């Protein structure tokens, strides 16, 4: 399933429970994007939006942001971004 189809189905599931709160127009307004833009994302006409917008969509639709970011081919936000071949090793100052 592609990103747009996934968020459309998530929004429609929520809309079945509360028609007044999860219309395309209302979700787009709360996320801060145009309804036509969200519609085109859902239909696969436009690619997934920015990471920031995906995080807002995830919050609005009660979805895991890392799942949506992965579907959109963005790295998960909970992992540090490091060059290939390097690993994360936290350092403690001992204070």
PDB file of C-alpha atoms in Angstrom:
ATOM      1  CA  UNK A   1       0.000   0.000   0.000  1.00  0.00           C
ATOM      2  CA  UNK A   2       1.382   3.416  -0.873  1.00  0.00           C
ATOM      3  CA  UNK A   3       1.570   6.432   1.434  1.00  0.00           C
ATOM      4  CA  UNK A   4      -1.429   8.283  -0.004  1.00  0.00           C
ATOM      5  CA  UNK A   5      -3.734   5.273   0.077  1.00  0.00           C
ATOM      6  CA  UNK A   6      -2.700   4.512   3.644  1.00  0.00           C
ATOM      7  CA  UNK A   7      -3.461   7.997   4.997  1.00  0.00           C
ATOM      8  CA  UNK A   8      -6.727   8.148   3.051  1.00  0.00           C
ATOM      9  CA  UNK A   9      -7.881   4.852   4.569  1.00  0.00           C
ATOM     10  CA  UNK A  10      -6.803   5.979   8.057  1.00  0.00           C
ATOM     11  CA  UNK A  11      -8.726   9.247   7.643  1.00  0.00           C
ATOM     12  CA  UNK A  12     -11.826   7.473   6.314  1.00  0.00           C
ATOM     13  CA  UNK A  13     -11.800   5.017   9.245  1.00  0.00           C
ATOM     14  CA  UNK A  14     -11.801   7.960  11.643  1.00  0.00           C
ATOM     15  CA  UNK A  15     -14.434   9.744   9.568  1.00  0.00           C
ATOM     16  CA  UNK A  16     -16.781   6.754   9.969  1.00  0.00           C
ATOM     17  CA  UNK A  17     -16.681   7.422  13.718  1.00  0.00           C
ATOM     18  CA  UNK A  18     -16.923  11.212  13.488  1.00  0.00           C
ATOM     19  CA  UNK A  19     -17.969  12.659  10.130  1.00  0.00           C
ATOM     20  CA  UNK A  20     -17.716  16.263  11.287  1.00  0.00           C
ATOM     21  CA  UNK A  21     -14.114  16.040  12.474  1.00  0.00           C
ATOM     22  CA  UNK A  22     -12.271  13.954   9.887  1.00  0.00           C
ATOM     23  CA  UNK A  23     -13.407  15.284   6.528  1.00  0.00           C
ATOM     24  CA  UNK A  24     -10.594  15.921   4.083  1.00  0.00           C
ATOM     25  CA  UNK A  25     -11.118  19.660   4.438  1.00  0.00           C
ATOM     26  CA  UNK A  26     -11.008  19.630   8.250  1.00  0.00           C
ATOM     27  CA  UNK A  27      -7.950  17.392   8.492  1.00  0.00           C
ATOM     28  CA  UNK A  28      -6.097  19.529   5.941  1.00  0.00           C
ATOM     29  CA  UNK A  29      -6.997  22.701   7.829  1.00  0.00           C
ATOM     30  CA  UNK A  30      -5.713  21.330  11.150  1.00  0.00           C
ATOM     31  CA  UNK A  31      -2.494  20.094   9.520  1.00  0.00           C
ATOM     32  CA  UNK A  32      -1.998  23.468   7.817  1.00  0.00           C
ATOM     33  CA  UNK A  33      -2.226  22.444   4.164  1.00  0.00           C
ATOM     34  CA  UNK A  34      -4.747  23.033   1.395  1.00  0.00           C
ATOM     35  CA  UNK A  35      -7.503  20.420   1.037  1.00  0.00           C
ATOM     36  CA  UNK A  36      -6.685  20.032  -2.661  1.00  0.00           C
ATOM     37  CA  UNK A  37      -3.059  19.249  -1.769  1.00  0.00           C
ATOM     38  CA  UNK A  38      -4.103  16.570   0.757  1.00  0.00           C
ATOM     39  CA  UNK A  39      -6.513  15.127  -1.802  1.00  0.00           C
ATOM     40  CA  UNK A  40      -3.756  14.872  -4.415  1.00  0.00           C
ATOM     41  CA  UNK A  41      -1.427  13.210  -1.890  1.00  0.00           C
ATOM     42  CA  UNK A  42      -4.147  10.702  -0.974  1.00  0.00           C
ATOM     43  CA  UNK A  43      -4.797   9.904  -4.645  1.00  0.00           C
ATOM     44  CA  UNK A  44      -1.086   9.512  -5.450  1.00  0.00           C
ATOM     45  CA  UNK A  45      -0.982  12.489  -7.787  1.00  0.00           C
ATOM     46  CA  UNK A  46       1.579  14.219  -5.550  1.00  0.00           C
ATOM     47  CA  UNK A  47       4.379  12.472  -3.663  1.00  0.00           C
ATOM     48  CA  UNK A  48       4.381  12.413   0.146  1.00  0.00           C
ATOM     49  CA  UNK A  49       4.831  15.849   1.740  1.00  0.00           C
ATOM     50  CA  UNK A  50       7.699  17.087   3.922  1.00  0.00           C
ATOM     51  CA  UNK A  51       8.727  15.259   7.087  1.00  0.00           C
ATOM     52  CA  UNK A  52       7.175  18.017   9.197  1.00  0.00           C
ATOM     53  CA  UNK A  53       3.825  17.685   7.440  1.00  0.00           C
ATOM     54  CA  UNK A  54       3.926  13.889   7.714  1.00  0.00           C
ATOM     55  CA  UNK A  55       4.454  14.160  11.477  1.00  0.00           C
ATOM     56  CA  UNK A  56       1.447  16.497  11.716  1.00  0.00           C
ATOM     57  CA  UNK A  57      -0.678  14.131   9.623  1.00  0.00           C
ATOM     58  CA  UNK A  58       0.373  11.216  11.838  1.00  0.00           C
ATOM     59  CA  UNK A  59      -0.641  13.113  14.971  1.00  0.00           C
ATOM     60  CA  UNK A  60      -3.955  14.133  13.444  1.00  0.00           C
ATOM     61  CA  UNK A  61      -4.804  10.601  12.298  1.00  0.00           C
ATOM     62  CA  UNK A  62      -3.467   8.910  15.460  1.00  0.00           C
ATOM     63  CA  UNK A  63      -0.882   6.978  13.444  1.00  0.00           C
ATOM     64  CA  UNK A  64       2.750   6.152  14.220  1.00  0.00           C
ATOM     65  CA  UNK A  65       4.872   8.894  12.687  1.00  0.00           C
ATOM     66  CA  UNK A  66       7.770   6.526  12.065  1.00  0.00           C
ATOM     67  CA  UNK A  67       5.531   4.194  10.034  1.00  0.00           C
ATOM     68  CA  UNK A  68       4.339   7.093   7.873  1.00  0.00           C
ATOM     69  CA  UNK A  69       7.877   8.453   7.503  1.00  0.00           C
ATOM     70  CA  UNK A  70       9.103   5.007   6.436  1.00  0.00           C
ATOM     71  CA  UNK A  71       6.271   4.695   3.911  1.00  0.00           C
ATOM     72  CA  UNK A  72       7.338   8.068   2.518  1.00  0.00           C
ATOM     73  CA  UNK A  73      10.990   6.893   2.439  1.00  0.00           C
ATOM     74  CA  UNK A  74      12.157   9.212   5.218  1.00  0.00           C
ATOM     75  CA  UNK A  75      14.342   7.777   7.996  1.00  0.00           C
ATOM     76  CA  UNK A  76      12.642   7.173  11.354  1.00  0.00           C
ATOM     77  CA  UNK A  77      12.844  10.187  13.656  1.00  0.00           C
ATOM     78  CA  UNK A  78      13.718   8.152  16.727  1.00  0.00           C
ATOM     79  CA  UNK A  79      17.071   7.090  15.303  1.00  0.00           C
ATOM     80  CA  UNK A  80      20.066   9.414  15.021  1.00  0.00           C
ATOM     81  CA  UNK A  81      21.064  10.249  11.472  1.00  0.00           C
ATOM     82  CA  UNK A  82      24.650   9.108  10.951  1.00  0.00           C
ATOM     83  CA  UNK A  83      26.844   8.556   7.912  1.00  0.00           C
ATOM     84  CA  UNK A  84      26.941   4.966   6.620  1.00  0.00           C
ATOM     85  CA  UNK A  85      29.261   2.725   8.612  1.00  0.00           C
ATOM     86  CA  UNK A  86      29.084   4.733  11.847  1.00  0.00           C
ATOM     87  CA  UNK A  87      27.156   3.720  14.940  1.00  0.00           C
ATOM     88  CA  UNK A  88      25.631   5.777  17.714  1.00  0.00           C
ATOM     89  CA  UNK A  89      27.435   5.630  21.056  1.00  0.00           C
ATOM     90  CA  UNK A  90      26.211   8.013  23.766  1.00  0.00           C
ATOM     91  CA  UNK A  91      28.914   9.566  25.915  1.00  0.00           C
ATOM     92  CA  UNK A  92      28.429  10.407  29.527  1.00  0.00           C
ATOM     93  CA  UNK A  93      30.220  13.341  31.093  1.00  0.00           C
ATOM     94  CA  UNK A  94      30.408  11.795  34.549  1.00  0.00           C
ATOM     95  CA  UNK A  95      29.067  14.950  36.228  1.00  0.00           C
TER      96      UNK A  95
END
